[in-house]
Amino acid sequence: MKLRPLLLAIIVAAAPATARKADKPAPRPLLTSIDGVPLGELPKQELPATGCAAYLWSKGTTHALVAMASADPARLRLSLDGKITDYPRTAQQGAGGFGFAQTTTYQAGDLTATLDLTIRANADLTQGAAVPSGTLTVERTGQDGIVLPVGGLIGCTATKEVTP
């Protein structure tokens, strides 16, 4: 008989915790296609240990993190056809700032990706800059090319600006 009150007390004590867990929404699954193209959404990305990274969101109908470019090592991270891959920088031209050029090309295998970015320092941002506009172009041998408008932010762990 003494077991019932103890069991009832455990159930009552556990009920609020269970209710709190049920109130939390489940995380939204990542998109595998942005506006009908094979570019997918990247999961949350961390700042690099040193240097700067550009975090770029699609500016079309769907707003999702589609690319992360790091200045050092110079690479571009994309989710293409459901697979997240880093592509090394192969060329750059034009002044951008924070370790990035205005136009940067990344390539591996049959994929060539080009970022063309407008980078603006902003007094409201410390250790970074805004990317108010840009395009991400992805070309693969034997497949249709993709041109996606992007925008975003550059975040840096270093305290001074890195120039291209």
Short mmCIF file of C-alpha atoms in Angstrom, two decimals:
data_model
loop_
_atom_site.label_atom_id
_atom_site.label_comp_id
_atom_site.label_asym_id
_atom_site.label_seq_id
_atom_site.Cartn_x
_atom_site.Cartn_y
_atom_site.Cartn_z
CA MET A 1 0.00 0.00 0.00
CA LYS A 2 2.84 2.43 0.67
CA LEU A 3 4.13 1.87 -2.86
CA ARG A 4 1.06 3.55 -4.47
CA PRO A 5 1.60 7.01 -2.89
CA LEU A 6 5.28 6.89 -3.85
CA LEU A 7 4.45 5.91 -7.45
CA LEU A 8 1.81 8.65 -7.63
CA ALA A 9 4.33 11.22 -6.34
CA ILE A 10 6.85 10.16 -9.01
CA ILE A 11 4.24 10.46 -11.78
CA VAL A 12 3.13 13.91 -10.59
CA ALA A 13 6.73 15.13 -10.27
CA ALA A 14 7.63 13.86 -13.75
CA ALA A 15 4.55 15.29 -15.47
CA PRO A 16 5.73 18.93 -15.64
CA ALA A 17 9.09 17.91 -17.14
CA THR A 18 7.32 15.81 -19.76
CA ALA A 19 4.99 18.68 -20.57
CA ARG A 20 7.96 21.05 -20.99
CA LYS A 21 9.63 18.67 -23.42
CA ALA A 22 6.45 18.38 -25.44
CA ASP A 23 6.20 22.20 -25.65
CA LYS A 24 9.56 22.44 -27.48
CA PRO A 25 9.07 22.33 -31.23
CA ALA A 26 11.02 19.68 -33.08
CA PRO A 27 13.91 21.07 -35.14
CA ARG A 28 12.97 21.77 -38.74
CA PRO A 29 14.67 19.41 -41.20
CA LEU A 30 17.19 21.02 -43.54
CA LEU A 31 15.99 21.81 -47.04
CA THR A 32 17.56 19.62 -49.72
CA SER A 33 16.50 21.94 -52.56
CA ILE A 34 16.32 25.73 -52.63
CA ASP A 35 13.68 27.07 -55.02
CA GLY A 36 13.85 23.97 -57.23
CA VAL A 37 17.63 23.84 -57.71
CA PRO A 38 19.86 21.04 -56.34
CA LEU A 39 21.50 23.38 -53.79
CA GLY A 40 20.47 22.49 -50.26
CA GLU A 41 20.49 24.23 -46.90
CA LEU A 42 23.57 24.03 -44.70
CA PRO A 43 23.25 23.29 -40.98
CA LYS A 44 24.44 25.90 -38.47
CA GLN A 45 28.09 26.77 -39.15
CA GLU A 46 30.66 27.91 -36.60
CA LEU A 47 33.12 30.78 -36.93
CA PRO A 48 36.58 29.63 -37.98
CA ALA A 49 39.27 29.41 -35.28
CA THR A 50 41.09 32.30 -36.97
CA GLY A 51 40.24 34.64 -39.83
CA CYS A 52 36.88 35.33 -41.44
CA ALA A 53 33.98 33.43 -42.99
CA ALA A 54 31.11 34.61 -45.19
CA TYR A 55 27.69 33.16 -44.36
CA LEU A 56 25.38 33.44 -47.37
CA TRP A 57 21.61 32.99 -47.50
CA SER A 58 19.47 32.61 -50.61
CA LYS A 59 17.54 35.75 -51.51
CA GLY A 60 14.81 34.13 -53.61
CA THR A 61 11.46 32.77 -52.50
CA THR A 62 13.19 30.53 -49.95
CA HIS A 63 15.52 32.10 -47.38
CA ALA A 64 18.11 29.51 -46.28
CA LEU A 65 21.84 29.29 -45.51
CA VAL A 66 23.24 27.98 -48.80
CA ALA A 67 26.98 28.66 -48.62
CA MET A 68 29.82 29.35 -46.24
CA ALA A 69 33.10 30.64 -47.60
CA SER A 70 36.15 30.78 -45.37
CA ALA A 71 39.10 33.07 -46.05
CA ASP A 72 41.73 30.76 -44.56
CA PRO A 73 41.71 28.02 -45.57
CA ALA A 74 40.21 29.45 -48.74
CA ARG A 75 37.24 27.19 -49.42
CA LEU A 76 33.52 27.20 -50.13
CA ARG A 77 31.08 24.86 -48.37
CA LEU A 78 27.91 23.84 -50.25
CA SER A 79 25.20 21.23 -49.92
CA LEU A 80 24.68 19.88 -53.42
CA ASP A 81 22.44 16.92 -54.21
CA GLY A 82 22.16 16.24 -50.46
CA LYS A 83 25.93 16.07 -49.84
CA ILE A 84 27.93 18.75 -47.99
CA THR A 85 31.31 19.35 -49.62
CA ASP A 86 34.13 21.90 -49.33
CA TYR A 87 35.62 23.26 -52.56
CA PRO A 88 39.07 24.93 -52.62
CA ARG A 89 39.59 28.42 -54.03
CA THR A 90 41.27 28.38 -57.45
CA ALA A 91 41.08 32.03 -58.54
CA GLN A 92 40.10 35.47 -57.28
CA GLN A 93 39.93 39.02 -58.60
CA GLY A 94 38.83 42.45 -57.46
CA ALA A 95 38.92 44.10 -54.07
CA GLY A 96 36.46 42.74 -51.53
CA GLY A 97 37.86 42.82 -48.01
CA PHE A 98 38.04 40.66 -44.89
CA GLY A 99 40.08 38.04 -46.77
CA PHE A 100 37.69 37.83 -49.73
CA ALA A 101 37.92 39.12 -53.28
CA GLN A 102 34.95 40.59 -55.14
CA THR A 103 34.88 37.52 -57.41
CA THR A 104 36.20 34.17 -56.25
CA THR A 105 36.21 30.84 -58.06
CA TYR A 106 36.25 27.47 -56.30
CA GLN A 107 36.73 24.16 -58.10
CA ALA A 108 36.97 20.43 -57.52
CA GLY A 109 36.24 17.58 -59.91
CA ASP A 110 33.58 18.59 -62.43
CA LEU A 111 32.22 21.45 -60.26
CA THR A 112 33.11 25.12 -60.60
CA ALA A 113 31.47 27.59 -58.22
CA THR A 114 31.85 31.35 -58.42
CA LEU A 115 30.96 33.88 -55.75
CA ASP A 116 30.52 37.49 -56.84
CA LEU A 117 29.98 39.55 -53.68
CA THR A 118 29.43 43.14 -52.64
CA ILE A 119 31.12 43.50 -49.24
CA ARG A 120 30.40 46.53 -47.05
CA ALA A 121 31.97 47.37 -43.72
CA ASN A 122 29.29 48.54 -41.32
CA ALA A 123 29.82 50.56 -38.14
CA ASP A 124 27.13 48.46 -36.43
CA LEU A 125 29.12 45.26 -37.00
CA THR A 126 32.26 44.47 -35.05
CA GLN A 127 34.70 41.95 -36.46
CA GLY A 128 32.79 41.53 -39.71
CA ALA A 129 30.91 43.07 -42.59
CA ALA A 130 27.64 42.90 -44.48
CA VAL A 131 27.16 41.21 -47.84
CA PRO A 132 24.07 43.06 -49.09
CA SER A 133 24.10 41.38 -52.49
CA GLY A 134 25.86 38.75 -54.49
CA THR A 135 25.47 35.76 -56.76
CA LEU A 136 26.49 32.14 -56.38
CA THR A 137 27.02 30.44 -59.73
CA VAL A 138 27.47 26.67 -59.84
CA GLU A 139 28.45 24.83 -63.03
CA ARG A 140 28.85 21.09 -63.40
CA THR A 141 29.92 19.21 -66.50
CA GLY A 142 26.90 17.90 -68.41
CA GLN A 143 24.33 19.62 -66.16
CA ASP A 144 22.40 22.88 -66.15
CA GLY A 145 24.14 25.77 -64.42
CA ILE A 146 22.72 27.46 -61.32
CA VAL A 147 22.77 31.19 -60.62
CA LEU A 148 21.37 32.04 -57.18
CA PRO A 149 21.12 35.53 -55.65
CA VAL A 150 22.63 35.59 -52.15
CA GLY A 151 23.28 37.97 -49.28
CA GLY A 152 24.63 37.62 -45.79
CA LEU A 153 27.30 38.49 -43.26
CA ILE A 154 31.01 38.07 -42.77
CA GLY A 155 32.16 37.14 -39.29
CA CYS A 156 35.78 37.21 -38.12
CA THR A 157 37.60 35.89 -35.09
CA ALA A 158 40.59 38.17 -35.75
CA THR A 159 40.39 41.77 -34.52
CA LYS A 160 41.77 43.40 -37.65
CA GLU A 161 40.51 43.34 -41.23
CA VAL A 162 42.21 40.87 -43.55
CA THR A 163 42.59 42.09 -47.14
CA PRO A 164 42.60 39.83 -50.21
#
